[in-house]
Structures are given as C-alpha cells and as structure tokens.
Coordinates of C-alpha atoms in Angstrom, one line a residue:
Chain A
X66 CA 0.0 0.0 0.0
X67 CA 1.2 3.2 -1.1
X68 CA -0.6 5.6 0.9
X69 CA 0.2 3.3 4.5
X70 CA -2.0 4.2 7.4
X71 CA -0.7 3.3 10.8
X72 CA -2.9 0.7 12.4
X73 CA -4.3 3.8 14.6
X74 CA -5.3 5.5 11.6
X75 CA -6.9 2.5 9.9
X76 CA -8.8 1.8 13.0
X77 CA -10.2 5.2 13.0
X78 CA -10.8 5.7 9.3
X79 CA -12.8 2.5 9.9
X80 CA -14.6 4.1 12.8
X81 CA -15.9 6.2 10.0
X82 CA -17.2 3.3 7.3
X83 CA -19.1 1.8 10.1
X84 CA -22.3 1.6 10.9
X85 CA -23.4 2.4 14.8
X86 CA -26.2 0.3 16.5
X87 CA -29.2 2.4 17.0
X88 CA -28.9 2.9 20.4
X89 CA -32.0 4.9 21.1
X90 CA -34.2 2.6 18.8
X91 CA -33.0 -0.2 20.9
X92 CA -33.5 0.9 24.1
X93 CA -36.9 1.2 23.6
X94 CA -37.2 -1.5 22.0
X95 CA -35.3 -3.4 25.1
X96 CA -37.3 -0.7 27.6
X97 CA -41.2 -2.3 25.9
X98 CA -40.3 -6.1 26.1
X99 CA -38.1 -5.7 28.7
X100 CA -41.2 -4.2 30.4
X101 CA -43.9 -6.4 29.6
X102 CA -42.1 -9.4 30.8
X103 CA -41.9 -7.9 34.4
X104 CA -45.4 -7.1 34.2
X105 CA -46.0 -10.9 33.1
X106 CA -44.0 -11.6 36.0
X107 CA -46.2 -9.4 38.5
X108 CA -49.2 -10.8 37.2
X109 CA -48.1 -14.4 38.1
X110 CA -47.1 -12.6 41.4
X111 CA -50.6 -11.9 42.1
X112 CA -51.8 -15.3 40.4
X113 CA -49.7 -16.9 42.5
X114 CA -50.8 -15.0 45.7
X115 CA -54.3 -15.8 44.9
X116 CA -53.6 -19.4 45.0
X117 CA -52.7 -18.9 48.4
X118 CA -48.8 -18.6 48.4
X119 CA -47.5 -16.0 50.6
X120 CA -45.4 -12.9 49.1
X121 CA -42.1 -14.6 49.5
X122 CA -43.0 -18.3 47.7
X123 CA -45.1 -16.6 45.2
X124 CA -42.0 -14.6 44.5
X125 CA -39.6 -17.3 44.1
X126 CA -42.7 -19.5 42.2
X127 CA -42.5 -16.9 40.0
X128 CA -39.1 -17.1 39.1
X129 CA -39.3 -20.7 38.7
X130 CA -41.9 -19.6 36.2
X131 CA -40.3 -17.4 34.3
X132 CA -37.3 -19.7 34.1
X133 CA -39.3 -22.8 32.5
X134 CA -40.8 -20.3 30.1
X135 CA -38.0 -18.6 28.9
X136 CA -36.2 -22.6 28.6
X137 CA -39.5 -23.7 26.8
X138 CA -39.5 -20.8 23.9
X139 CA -35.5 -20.9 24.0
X140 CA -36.3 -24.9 22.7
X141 CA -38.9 -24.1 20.4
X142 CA -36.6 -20.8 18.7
X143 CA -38.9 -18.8 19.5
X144 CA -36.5 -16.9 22.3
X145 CA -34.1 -16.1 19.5
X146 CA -36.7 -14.0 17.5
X147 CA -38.2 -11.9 20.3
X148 CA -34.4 -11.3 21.8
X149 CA -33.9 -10.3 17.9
X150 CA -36.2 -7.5 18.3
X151 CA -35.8 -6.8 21.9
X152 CA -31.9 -6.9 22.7
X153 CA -31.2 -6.1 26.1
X154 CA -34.8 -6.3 27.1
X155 CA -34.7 -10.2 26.4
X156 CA -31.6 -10.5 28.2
X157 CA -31.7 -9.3 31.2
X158 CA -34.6 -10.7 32.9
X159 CA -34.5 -14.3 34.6
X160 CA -35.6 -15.6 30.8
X161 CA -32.5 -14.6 29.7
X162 CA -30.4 -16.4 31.9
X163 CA -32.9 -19.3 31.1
X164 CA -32.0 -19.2 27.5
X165 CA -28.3 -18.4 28.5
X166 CA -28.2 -22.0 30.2
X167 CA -30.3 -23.3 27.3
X168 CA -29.0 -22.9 24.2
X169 CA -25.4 -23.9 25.0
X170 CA -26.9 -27.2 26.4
X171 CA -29.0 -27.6 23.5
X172 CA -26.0 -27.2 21.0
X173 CA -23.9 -29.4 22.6
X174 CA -26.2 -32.1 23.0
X175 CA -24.4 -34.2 19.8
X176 CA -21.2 -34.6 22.1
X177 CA -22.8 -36.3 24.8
X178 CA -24.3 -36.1 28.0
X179 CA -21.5 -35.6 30.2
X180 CA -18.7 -33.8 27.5
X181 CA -21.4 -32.1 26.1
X182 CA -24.3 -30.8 27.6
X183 CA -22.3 -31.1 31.3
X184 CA -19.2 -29.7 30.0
X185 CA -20.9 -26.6 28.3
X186 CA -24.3 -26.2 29.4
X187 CA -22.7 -23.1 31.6
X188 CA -20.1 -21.9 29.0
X189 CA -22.2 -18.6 29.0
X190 CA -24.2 -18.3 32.0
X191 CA -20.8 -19.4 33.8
X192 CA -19.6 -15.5 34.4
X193 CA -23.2 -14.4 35.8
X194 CA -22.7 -17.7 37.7
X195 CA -19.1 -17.3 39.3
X196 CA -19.0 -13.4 39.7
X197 CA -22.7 -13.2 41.0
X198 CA -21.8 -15.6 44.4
X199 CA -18.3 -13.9 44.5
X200 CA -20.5 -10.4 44.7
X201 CA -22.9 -11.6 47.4
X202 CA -20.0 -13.5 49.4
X203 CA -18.3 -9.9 49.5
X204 CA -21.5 -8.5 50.2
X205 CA -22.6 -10.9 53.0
X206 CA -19.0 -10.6 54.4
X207 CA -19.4 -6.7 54.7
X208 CA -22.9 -6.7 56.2
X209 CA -21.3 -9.1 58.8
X210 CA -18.9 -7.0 59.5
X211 CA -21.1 -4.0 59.9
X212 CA -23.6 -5.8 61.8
X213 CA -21.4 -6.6 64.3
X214 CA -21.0 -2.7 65.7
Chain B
X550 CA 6.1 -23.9 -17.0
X551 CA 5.3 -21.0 -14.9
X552 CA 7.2 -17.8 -14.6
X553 CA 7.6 -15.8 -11.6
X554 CA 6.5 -12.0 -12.5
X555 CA 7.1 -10.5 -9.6
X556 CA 7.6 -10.8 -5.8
X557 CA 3.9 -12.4 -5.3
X558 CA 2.5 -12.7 -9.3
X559 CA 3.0 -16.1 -11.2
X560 CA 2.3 -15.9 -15.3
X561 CA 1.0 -19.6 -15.7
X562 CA 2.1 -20.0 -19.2
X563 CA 0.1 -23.3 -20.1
X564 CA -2.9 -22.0 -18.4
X565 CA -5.0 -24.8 -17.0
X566 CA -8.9 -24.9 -17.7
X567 CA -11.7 -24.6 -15.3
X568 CA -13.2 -27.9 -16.8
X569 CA -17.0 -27.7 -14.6
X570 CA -18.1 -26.3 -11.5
X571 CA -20.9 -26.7 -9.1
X572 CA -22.5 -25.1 -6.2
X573 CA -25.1 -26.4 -3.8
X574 CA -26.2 -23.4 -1.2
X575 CA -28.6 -24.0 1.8
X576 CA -32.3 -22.6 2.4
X577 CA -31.5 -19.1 3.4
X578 CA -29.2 -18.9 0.3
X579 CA -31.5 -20.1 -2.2
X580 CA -33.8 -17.9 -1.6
X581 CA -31.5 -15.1 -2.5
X582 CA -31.1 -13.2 -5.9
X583 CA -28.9 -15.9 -7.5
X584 CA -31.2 -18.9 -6.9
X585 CA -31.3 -19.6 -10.4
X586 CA -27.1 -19.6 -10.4
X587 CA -26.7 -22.8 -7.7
X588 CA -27.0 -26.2 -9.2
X589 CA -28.8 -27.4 -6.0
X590 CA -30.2 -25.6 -3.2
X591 CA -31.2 -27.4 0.2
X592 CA -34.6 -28.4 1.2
X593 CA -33.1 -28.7 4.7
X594 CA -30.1 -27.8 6.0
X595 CA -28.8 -30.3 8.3
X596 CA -28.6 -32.2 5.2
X597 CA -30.2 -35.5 7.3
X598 CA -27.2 -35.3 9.5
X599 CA -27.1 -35.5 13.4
X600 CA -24.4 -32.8 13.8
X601 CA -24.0 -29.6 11.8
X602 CA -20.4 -30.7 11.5
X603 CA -21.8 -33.7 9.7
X604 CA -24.0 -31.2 7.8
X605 CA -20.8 -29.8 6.5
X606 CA -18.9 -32.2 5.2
X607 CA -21.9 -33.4 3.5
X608 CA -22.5 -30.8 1.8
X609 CA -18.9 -30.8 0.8
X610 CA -18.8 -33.9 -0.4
X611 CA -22.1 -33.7 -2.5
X612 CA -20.8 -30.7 -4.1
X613 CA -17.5 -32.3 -5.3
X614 CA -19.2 -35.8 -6.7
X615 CA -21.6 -32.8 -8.2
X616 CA -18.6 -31.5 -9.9
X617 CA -17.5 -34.9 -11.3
X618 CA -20.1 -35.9 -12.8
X619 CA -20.8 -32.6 -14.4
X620 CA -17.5 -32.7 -15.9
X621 CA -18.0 -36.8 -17.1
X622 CA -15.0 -37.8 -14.9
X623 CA -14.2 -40.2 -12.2
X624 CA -12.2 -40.3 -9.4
X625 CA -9.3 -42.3 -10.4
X626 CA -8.8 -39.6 -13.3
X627 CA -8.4 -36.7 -10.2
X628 CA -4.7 -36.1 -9.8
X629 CA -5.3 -34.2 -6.2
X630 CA -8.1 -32.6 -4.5
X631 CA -7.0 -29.5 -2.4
X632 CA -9.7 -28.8 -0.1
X633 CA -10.5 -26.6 3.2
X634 CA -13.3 -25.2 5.4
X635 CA -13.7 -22.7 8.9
X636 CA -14.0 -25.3 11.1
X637 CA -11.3 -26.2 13.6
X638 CA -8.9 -28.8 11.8
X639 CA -10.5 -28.7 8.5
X640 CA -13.2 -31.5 9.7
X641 CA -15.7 -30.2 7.0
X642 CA -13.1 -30.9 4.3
X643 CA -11.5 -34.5 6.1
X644 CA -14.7 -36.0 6.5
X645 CA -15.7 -35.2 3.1
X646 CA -12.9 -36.7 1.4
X647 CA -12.1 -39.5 3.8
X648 CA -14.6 -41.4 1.4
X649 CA -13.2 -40.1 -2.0
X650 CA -10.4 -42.2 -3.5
X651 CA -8.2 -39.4 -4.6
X652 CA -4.7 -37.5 -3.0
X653 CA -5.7 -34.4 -0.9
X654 CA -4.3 -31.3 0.3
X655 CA -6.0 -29.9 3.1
X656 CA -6.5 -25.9 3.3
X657 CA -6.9 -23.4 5.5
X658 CA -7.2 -20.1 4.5
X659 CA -10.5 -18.8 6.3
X660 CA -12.9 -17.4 3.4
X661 CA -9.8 -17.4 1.1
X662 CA -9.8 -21.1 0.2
X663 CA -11.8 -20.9 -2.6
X664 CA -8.8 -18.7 -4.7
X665 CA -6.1 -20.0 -2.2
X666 CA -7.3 -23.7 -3.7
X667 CA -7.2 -22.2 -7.4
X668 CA -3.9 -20.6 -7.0
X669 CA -1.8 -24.1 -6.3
X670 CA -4.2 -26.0 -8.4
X671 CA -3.3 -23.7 -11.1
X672 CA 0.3 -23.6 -10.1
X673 CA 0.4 -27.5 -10.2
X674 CA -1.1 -28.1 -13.3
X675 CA 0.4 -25.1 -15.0
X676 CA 4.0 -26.5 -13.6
X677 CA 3.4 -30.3 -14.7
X678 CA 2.4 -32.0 -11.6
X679 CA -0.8 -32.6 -12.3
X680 CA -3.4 -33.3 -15.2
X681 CA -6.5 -32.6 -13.5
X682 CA -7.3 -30.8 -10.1
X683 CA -10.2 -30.4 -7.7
X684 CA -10.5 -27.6 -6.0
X685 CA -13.1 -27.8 -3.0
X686 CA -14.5 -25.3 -0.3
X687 CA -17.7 -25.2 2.2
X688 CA -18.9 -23.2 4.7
X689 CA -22.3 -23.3 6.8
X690 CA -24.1 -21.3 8.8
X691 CA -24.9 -23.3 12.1
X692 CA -21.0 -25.2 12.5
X693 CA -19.5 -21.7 12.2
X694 CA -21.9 -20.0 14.4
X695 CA -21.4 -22.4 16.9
X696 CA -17.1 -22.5 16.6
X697 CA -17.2 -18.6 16.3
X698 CA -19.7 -16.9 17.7
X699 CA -22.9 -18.1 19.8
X700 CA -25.1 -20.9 20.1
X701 CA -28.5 -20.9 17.7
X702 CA -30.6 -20.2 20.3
X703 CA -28.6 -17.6 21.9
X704 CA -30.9 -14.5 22.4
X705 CA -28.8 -11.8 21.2
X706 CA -28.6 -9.0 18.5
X707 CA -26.1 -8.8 16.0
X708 CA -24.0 -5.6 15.3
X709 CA -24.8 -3.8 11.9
X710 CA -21.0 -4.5 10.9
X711 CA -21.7 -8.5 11.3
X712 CA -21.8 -10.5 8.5
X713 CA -24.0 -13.7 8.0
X714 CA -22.0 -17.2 6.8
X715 CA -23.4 -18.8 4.0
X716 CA -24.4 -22.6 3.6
X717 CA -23.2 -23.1 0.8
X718 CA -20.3 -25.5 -0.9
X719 CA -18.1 -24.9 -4.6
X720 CA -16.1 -26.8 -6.4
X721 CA -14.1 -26.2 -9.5
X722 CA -12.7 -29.2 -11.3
X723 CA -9.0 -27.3 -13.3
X724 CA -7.5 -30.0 -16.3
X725 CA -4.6 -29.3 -18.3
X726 CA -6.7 -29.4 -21.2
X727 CA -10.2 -28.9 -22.4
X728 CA -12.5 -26.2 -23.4
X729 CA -13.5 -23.2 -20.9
X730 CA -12.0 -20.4 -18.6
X731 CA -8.7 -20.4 -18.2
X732 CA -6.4 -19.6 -14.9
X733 CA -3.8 -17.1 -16.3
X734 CA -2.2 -15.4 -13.4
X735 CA -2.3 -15.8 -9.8
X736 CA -1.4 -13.2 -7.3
X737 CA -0.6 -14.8 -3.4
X738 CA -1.3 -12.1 -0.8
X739 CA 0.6 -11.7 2.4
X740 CA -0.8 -11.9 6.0
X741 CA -1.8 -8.3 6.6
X742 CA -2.8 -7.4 10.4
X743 CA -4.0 -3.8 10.7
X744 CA -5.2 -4.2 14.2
X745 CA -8.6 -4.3 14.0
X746 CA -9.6 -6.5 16.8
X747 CA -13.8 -6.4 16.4
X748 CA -14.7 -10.1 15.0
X749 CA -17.8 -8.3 14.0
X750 CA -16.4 -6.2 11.9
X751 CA -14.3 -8.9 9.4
X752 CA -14.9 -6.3 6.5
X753 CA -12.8 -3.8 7.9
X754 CA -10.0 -6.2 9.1
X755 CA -9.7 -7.7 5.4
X756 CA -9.7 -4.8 3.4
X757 CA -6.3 -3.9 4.0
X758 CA -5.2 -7.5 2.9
X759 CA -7.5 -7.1 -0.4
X760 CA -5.3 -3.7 -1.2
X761 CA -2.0 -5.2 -0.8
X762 CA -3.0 -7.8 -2.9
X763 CA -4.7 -6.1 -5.7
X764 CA -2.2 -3.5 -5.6
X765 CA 0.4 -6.0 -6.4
X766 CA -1.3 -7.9 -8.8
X767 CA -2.0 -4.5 -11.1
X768 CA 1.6 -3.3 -10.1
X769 CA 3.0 -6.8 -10.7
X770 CA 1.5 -7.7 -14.0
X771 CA 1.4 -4.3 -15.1
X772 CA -2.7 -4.8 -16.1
X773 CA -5.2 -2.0 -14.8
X774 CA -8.6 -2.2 -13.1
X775 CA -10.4 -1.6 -16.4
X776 CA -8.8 -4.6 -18.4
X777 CA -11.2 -6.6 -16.3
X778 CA -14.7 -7.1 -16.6
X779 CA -15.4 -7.8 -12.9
X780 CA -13.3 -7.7 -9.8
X781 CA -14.9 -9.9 -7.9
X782 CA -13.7 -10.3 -3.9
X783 CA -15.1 -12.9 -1.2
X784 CA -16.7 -11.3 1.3
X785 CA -15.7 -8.3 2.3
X786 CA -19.6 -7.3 2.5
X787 CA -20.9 -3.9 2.3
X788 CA -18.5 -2.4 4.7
X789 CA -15.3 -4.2 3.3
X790 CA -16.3 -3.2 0.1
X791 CA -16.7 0.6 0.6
X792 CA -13.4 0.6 2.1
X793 CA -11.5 -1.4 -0.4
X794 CA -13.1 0.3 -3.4
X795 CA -12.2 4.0 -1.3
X796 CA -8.7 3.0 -0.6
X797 CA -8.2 1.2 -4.3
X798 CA -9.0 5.4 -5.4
X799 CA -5.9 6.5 -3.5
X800 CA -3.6 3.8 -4.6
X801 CA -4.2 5.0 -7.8
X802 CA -6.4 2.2 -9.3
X803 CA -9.8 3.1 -9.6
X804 CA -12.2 -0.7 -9.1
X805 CA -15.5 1.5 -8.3
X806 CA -17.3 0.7 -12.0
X807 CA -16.3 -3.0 -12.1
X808 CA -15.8 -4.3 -8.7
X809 CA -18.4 -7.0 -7.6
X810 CA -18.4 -8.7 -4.1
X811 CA -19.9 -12.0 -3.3
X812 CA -20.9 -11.4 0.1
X813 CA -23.3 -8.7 -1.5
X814 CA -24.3 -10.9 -4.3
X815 CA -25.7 -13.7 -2.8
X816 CA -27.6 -12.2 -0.9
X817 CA -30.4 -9.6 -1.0
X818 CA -29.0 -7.3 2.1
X819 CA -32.2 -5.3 2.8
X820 CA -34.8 -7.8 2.4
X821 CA -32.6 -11.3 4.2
X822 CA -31.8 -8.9 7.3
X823 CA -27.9 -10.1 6.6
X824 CA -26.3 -6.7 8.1
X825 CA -23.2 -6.4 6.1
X826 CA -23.2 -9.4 3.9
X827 CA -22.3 -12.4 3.4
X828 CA -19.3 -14.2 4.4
X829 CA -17.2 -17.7 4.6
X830 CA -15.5 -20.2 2.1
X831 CA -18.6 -20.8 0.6
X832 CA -19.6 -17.2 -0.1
X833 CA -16.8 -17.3 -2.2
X834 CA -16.8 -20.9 -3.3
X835 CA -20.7 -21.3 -4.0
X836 CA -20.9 -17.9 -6.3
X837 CA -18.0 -18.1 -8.0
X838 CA -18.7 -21.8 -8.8
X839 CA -22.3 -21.1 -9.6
X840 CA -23.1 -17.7 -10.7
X841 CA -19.9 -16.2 -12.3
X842 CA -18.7 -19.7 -13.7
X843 CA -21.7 -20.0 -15.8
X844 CA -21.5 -16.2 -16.5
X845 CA -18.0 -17.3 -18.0
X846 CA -19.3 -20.7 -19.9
X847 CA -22.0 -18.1 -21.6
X848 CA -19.2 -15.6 -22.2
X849 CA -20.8 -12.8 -20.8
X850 CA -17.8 -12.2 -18.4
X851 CA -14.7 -12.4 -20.6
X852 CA -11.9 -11.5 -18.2
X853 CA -12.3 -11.5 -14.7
X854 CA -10.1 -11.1 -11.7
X855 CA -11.6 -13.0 -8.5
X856 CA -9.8 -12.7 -5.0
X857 CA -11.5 -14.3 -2.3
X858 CA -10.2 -12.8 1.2
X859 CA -9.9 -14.8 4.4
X860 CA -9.8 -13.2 8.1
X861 CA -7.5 -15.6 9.7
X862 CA -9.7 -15.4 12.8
X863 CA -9.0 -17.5 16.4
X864 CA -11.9 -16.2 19.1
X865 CA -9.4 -17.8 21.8
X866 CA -6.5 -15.6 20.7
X867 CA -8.6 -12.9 20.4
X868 CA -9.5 -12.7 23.7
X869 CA -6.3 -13.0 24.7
X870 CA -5.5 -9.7 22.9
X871 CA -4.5 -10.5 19.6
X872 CA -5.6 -8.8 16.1
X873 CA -7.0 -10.3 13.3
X874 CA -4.5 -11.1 10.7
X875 CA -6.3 -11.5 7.2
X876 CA -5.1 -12.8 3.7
X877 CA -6.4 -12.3 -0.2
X878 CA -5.4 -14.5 -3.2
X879 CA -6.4 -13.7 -6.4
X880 CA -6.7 -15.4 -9.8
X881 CA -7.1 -14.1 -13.1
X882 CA -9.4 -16.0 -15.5
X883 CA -9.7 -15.1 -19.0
X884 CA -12.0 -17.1 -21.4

C-alpha cells in the first residue's frame, strides 16, 4: 500500500465506514419487552398470591416460572426472535439467563451427555454464575462486619 | 512452466482450464437473488445429519461428486483434491474426502480457500504435476456460528458491521486441457494485520489485505482495473467493500465501475436482514462456482479477476488480545 496508514489510523478511518447500533431505537425496543415481561411476572405474582402462596414463595414461584418459560420458547426458537427484536430487554430478565443456560446445552447435546451438555451447558451463564456468588460473598461478608458494631 | 512476474504474481504459461463447476447453497441462500445460479439448493439444512459438522462435510462432499459428474470424470482420473473449510482442523473438508479415492491437500485459509485452492491448483497443473485438479471449499451457517460466535438459540442481536455465513459449498474441477475459462495469473497475498480487533467487523479487518493484494497484482502484472470485466472479492460485504473500493481510489487504481463482491451478491442485504453481507469459504466458493462460472461458460464475463479474502480469525487468541490477521489470493481468468 502506497498511501500506508498506521494501524491507529486505519482503525479510526474504519470508525468512520461503520455503521453504529441504534442505540435509542434499541432501548426502547429493550425498555417495551423488557417491560412487559416484568409485568407478566407481577401478574403471576398476584396469580400466585391468589392461590394462596404467601409474598415470599409466590415470589420465588415466579421465578421458577419465568425460568421454564424462557427454557421452553429458548427450545422451540422462538427466544431467538423476540431477543432479535428486543436486545437487552430479552436479556436481562431471569428468561435470559434461562436461554443463556439453554441454548449452550441444547447445541452441545451431539457430544454427549456428560462432555457435552455437562461440560458446556454453563459456558455462557458461567460468568453471571461465578461473579454473582463472588459479589454476594463480598457482600454478605461486609454486612457481617457492619452488623457486628 | 510457470514464470515468476514478480515478488507475489506467477504468469502460468500453459494456463489450466476450469473444466466444470458446481454449487449447492442452503435454504436461506437459495432464496436469494442468485437462486437460479446454484445447481442445487437445500430443502433442509442439516442435510439429514445429526451434527451440523456432519452437515458440512456433507454438503462438501455432495458438491464435489456434483462436480464430477458434471465434468464426465471419475475419481481415479483426479490427480489431487485440495480442499478446506472454517472449522477447527478442516473437519468439514476431512470428513468429506475420507470417502473419496483421490490424493488431498487440506487448506486453510479462512474465506480465502476458494482462490487459495485455485492458485496451487493452477500452479500444479500449470508446472506439470498434475493433469487434473479439484478444487473444494464449504462453509455453513450453524457449524460456524457455533465455533465462532454463539449458540443458535442464543438470544442476542447482531452488530450492523456482522456478516451472515453462508451454507453453501463450490467446487471447480481445473484439467490441463479442455475447453472453458482459463487460470492465467495468480497473485498470493501476504498476512496483513492492521489491528482491528472487532470479530464483528471482518470487512474492515480484510480490506487492507484485499489492497496489498490487488495493488500487487495491477503493479506486478502491469494490467489495470479496467482490463477486467469484474473484480470480484469474497466477502468483504458492504463495509469491506466501501473501504477497499475508497482505498483502491488513493492507490491510484480506480475498481469502483467493475468491482463486484460475493458477500453482496448472494444475498439480498435489505430484504434477508444479513447486516453487512455475506461471508465464509462458501460465499466465495458457491458464487464463483455457480453464478460467475456460468457467467464465463456463456461468455458474458470475458476477463475476470476474482480474490477471495480470508480473516485468519481465532476467538481464543482474540480474547487473549490478539488482532486479526487476514489474507487475499487472487486469480485471473480469461476465457
């Protein structure tokens, strides 16, 4: 190349050919789904608290909930599409750690049980997994400490 | 013989012959604007297989038997079949020629196998070593999402910069003698790593090998961008493309009017939601060995230049901190 760019100069020339994400488009697209799957989550709150559950069970039911529903349509593709649309709005609910622990274990499914699905079933959950305990074993350690004066 | 034209450019003086070609794409490809181009197009893209590994090679394999019997030959009359794919060891490519009964040379030049394949083919037969040459590349969508990216079901969003792999499998069948296109000059492109370290963004990191290598063909051979009809490049997408084309202006050669990209071809960008293209061996391999061969045989295209470029990507190394190093070959073919 005749006219040589520096690597720094390349990468901001490229800066310039490419296209952004449309960040505002997308957060309200991740803001509306995002949304209505906590209020799907209320309602089974209430549901829940109807049947006769008390606030804490009906909350935790409601995870469990959530979690089956987000494996289910995870297994049946239909997760993929919505999270298409919905970005950040699909992934941070408790679905999206649903399909986070899904869709590595469906994939690896053709190396086996144990090598497969075992092995990698947490491959991308495994971070949210590891750092979230660290994170509550630091906080649980400093609420010890301050509970103690 | 061949002779050496300069520090990457070989002048194949007994020009060998692209005797046949075929392309079989998957679903999503088919139903793209050169549909009518691919001898076969998938009704299912697992192929019947259990793993899309299997899928793959499959494909591969069905593609170069494809090519055989379209040019009337068998096996035993295939000198060497030079073949590669994305995945990790070339499995697409091993398990498809572990049932062939012919000598292989496996490849791996990311999305550059196609012309990498046609380049030593060319060299071989132009040099004496061979008679007849396969040349053999896949790619597919669901065993290179899975090695490279994310599982299928992963709820995520792709950047705008990302490109989509094709399903897809071409294979050229070269013979010292016969009637068609022939390989005239091939141009072998260094490793060039501009630091671009965004693996959604493999445009932009193989542009700057698709420069070098173009500039040295045209400085090499002493041709210019207009004694082609088509320029055609791999996948460099939309992005790749806009920057190549741009950059090609200030080196002093100007591709805009004739340069053609197969990850824009194969795919109707708007309307398939494919963000900047498409990409892979197969890109490469499936249109050049569908489309643009038959635009050849019909003599529409008369003199073409086709580089495929390869990102020589590694996810692990990535993460570790590493740039993506990229590579372009390209061929000339002249009817």
């Amino acid at each position: 190349m005749k006219n040589e760019m520096t690597n720094k100069e390349y990468n901001e020339y490229i800066k310039t050919k490419t296209p952004n994400s449309k960040i505002f488009s997308n957060c309200a697209k991740a803001f509306l789904v995002g949304g209505i799957i906590c209020v799907i989550g209320q309602c089974i709150i209430w549901l829940y608290e109807k049947w006769g559950l008390d606030k804490e069970s009906a909350a935790t039911c409601t995870s469990i909930t959530l979690i089956f529903f987000g494996a289910l349509l995870t297994g049946l593709d239909i997760y993929p599409k919505i999270a298409k649309f919905a970005g950040a709005g699909t992934i941070v609910p408790i679905t999206g750690f649903a399909n986070s622990v899904v869709s590595p274990a469906l994939e690896a499914k053709t190396e086996g049980m144990v090598l497969g699905v075992g092995a990698k079933i947490f491959t991308i959950a495994g971070p949210v997994i590891l750092y979230g305990i660290f994170a509550s074993a630091i906080a649980g350690t400093v609420y010890w400490i301050v509970s103690l004066f | 013989m061949n002779t050496r034209i300069g520090r990457q450019t070989v002048k194949i003086e007994n020009p060998p012959v692209i005797l046949d070609a075929a392309a079989i794409v998957g679903v999503k490809e088919g139903q793209g604007p050169l549909r009518d181009s691919f001898d076969k197009i998938l009704t299912d893209d697992t192929l019947g297989e259990k793993s899309w590994e299997k899928s793959e090679s499959t494909l591969q394999r069905q593609t170069a038997l494809l090519a055989l019997e379209k040019a009337h030959l068998k096996q035993n009359e295939i000198d060497y079949i030079l073949a590669g794919d994305l995945l990790n060891q070339c499995v697409g490519a091993h398990y498809s020629v572990r049932d062939l009964d012919i000598p292989f040379l496996g490849l791996y030049g990311a999305c550059s196998t196609m012309t990498e394949s046609m380049s030593i083919a060319g060299m071989l037969i132009g040099g004496g070593g061979a008679q007849r040459v396969m040349c053999l590349t896949s790619s597919h969508f669901c065993s290179s999402e899975r090695q490279f990216r994310n599982p299928l079901e992963y709820g995520g969003q792709r950047t705008p910069s990302a490109q989509w792999t094709v399903t897809g499998a071409g294979c050229a069948v070269l013979g010292a003698k016969g009637d068609g296109p022939k390989i005239t000059h091939v141009t072998t492109g260094k490793v060039i790593d501009k630091g671009v370290t965004d693996i959604s963004n493999m445009g932009a990191a193989m542009a700057p090998a698709a420069i070098d290598t173009l500039s040295a063909h045209f400085n090499e051979t002493g041709m210019k961008p207009s004694d082609y009809d088509m320029i055609l490049t791999g996948d460099l997408g939309v992005i790749g493309s806009d920057i190549l084309t741009e950059l090609m202006l200030k080196e002093g050669f100007d591709i805009r009017r004739n340069h053609r990209d197969c990850g824009k071809l194969i795919f109707d960008i708007e309307k398939q939601d494919v963000h900047a293209g498409g990409s892979g061996c197969g890109c490469c391999g499936s249109v050049f060995c569908g489309y643009i061969f038959k635009e050849l045989k019909r003599h529409n295209l008369k003199k073409i230049l086709v580089m495929a470029t390869g990102a020589l990507m590694n996810p692990m190394v990535v993460e570790q901190g590493e740039s993506i190093p990229a590579i372009a070959h390209a061929v000339t073919i002249e009817n």
